[in-house]
Amino acid sequence: MPKMKTRRAAAKRFTSTGTGAFKRNKAFKSHILEKKSPKRKRNLRKAAIASAADHGRIKRMLPYA
C-alpha cells in the first residue's frame, strides 16, 4: 500500500493541537485595512479553532496530522 499524500494547501493553513483540534488563521487581514478598526485588526491576528463541522474534512486532507 503506498503512502497517503497530504494536501499541501491544507498543511499550510491548519496545524493540529494536542487535543486533536485544528488551529487556523483568521481571514480578512490581507488588504483594505484602512476602514477596519485597530481592535478588529488586532483580533484578526489571533488564531482560531476550526469548526467541528469541518473537522472530518480537514482530517481527510491531513492524514498524518
CSV table of C-alpha atoms in Angstrom, one decimal:
chain,number,residue,atom,x,y,z
A,1,MET,CA,0.0,0.0,0.0
A,2,PRO,CA,1.5,3.4,-1.0
A,3,LYS,CA,1.7,6.3,1.4
A,4,MET,CA,-1.2,8.6,1.5
A,5,LYS,CA,-0.5,12.1,0.2
A,6,THR,CA,-1.1,15.2,2.3
A,7,ARG,CA,-2.9,18.1,0.7
A,8,ARG,CA,-0.2,20.7,0.8
A,9,ALA,CA,-2.6,23.7,0.7
A,10,ALA,CA,-4.3,22.4,3.8
A,11,ALA,CA,-1.0,21.7,5.5
A,12,LYS,CA,0.0,25.3,5.1
A,13,ARG,CA,-3.3,26.5,6.6
A,14,PHE,CA,-4.0,24.2,9.5
A,15,THR,CA,-2.0,22.9,12.5
A,16,SER,CA,-3.1,20.2,14.9
A,17,THR,CA,-3.4,20.9,18.6
A,18,GLY,CA,-2.6,18.5,21.4
A,19,THR,CA,-6.3,17.6,21.8
A,20,GLY,CA,-6.7,16.8,18.1
A,21,ALA,CA,-8.5,20.1,17.1
A,22,PHE,CA,-7.2,22.2,14.2
A,23,LYS,CA,-5.9,25.7,14.5
A,24,ARG,CA,-6.5,28.2,11.7
A,25,ASN,CA,-5.7,31.8,11.0
A,26,LYS,CA,-8.5,34.3,10.5
A,27,ALA,CA,-9.4,35.8,7.2
A,28,PHE,CA,-9.9,39.4,6.1
A,29,LYS,CA,-6.4,40.6,7.2
A,30,SER,CA,-4.6,41.0,3.8
A,31,HIS,CA,-5.9,44.2,2.3
A,32,ILE,CA,-8.5,47.0,2.6
A,33,LEU,CA,-7.2,47.6,6.2
A,34,GLU,CA,-7.8,51.4,6.4
A,35,LYS,CA,-11.5,51.1,7.1
A,36,LYS,CA,-11.1,48.3,9.7
A,37,SER,CA,-10.6,49.4,13.3
A,38,PRO,CA,-7.4,48.7,15.2
A,39,LYS,CA,-9.3,46.5,17.6
A,40,ARG,CA,-10.7,44.4,14.8
A,41,LYS,CA,-7.3,44.1,13.1
A,42,ARG,CA,-5.7,43.1,16.4
A,43,ASN,CA,-8.3,40.4,17.0
A,44,LEU,CA,-7.7,39.0,13.5
A,45,ARG,CA,-4.1,38.3,14.5
A,46,LYS,CA,-5.2,35.6,17.0
A,47,ALA,CA,-5.5,32.0,15.9
A,48,ALA,CA,-8.9,30.3,16.0
A,49,ILE,CA,-10.1,26.7,16.2
A,50,ALA,CA,-11.6,25.3,13.0
A,51,SER,CA,-15.3,24.4,13.3
A,52,ALA,CA,-16.2,20.9,14.5
A,53,ALA,CA,-18.3,20.6,11.3
A,54,ASP,CA,-15.1,20.8,9.2
A,55,HIS,CA,-13.0,18.5,11.4
A,56,GLY,CA,-13.7,15.4,9.2
A,57,ARG,CA,-12.8,17.2,6.0
A,58,ILE,CA,-9.6,18.6,7.4
A,59,LYS,CA,-8.6,15.2,8.9
A,60,ARG,CA,-9.1,13.6,5.5
A,61,MET,CA,-6.8,16.3,3.9
A,62,LEU,CA,-4.2,15.9,6.6
A,63,PRO,CA,-3.9,12.1,7.2
A,64,TYR,CA,-0.8,12.4,9.3
A,65,ALA,CA,-1.8,15.4,11.5
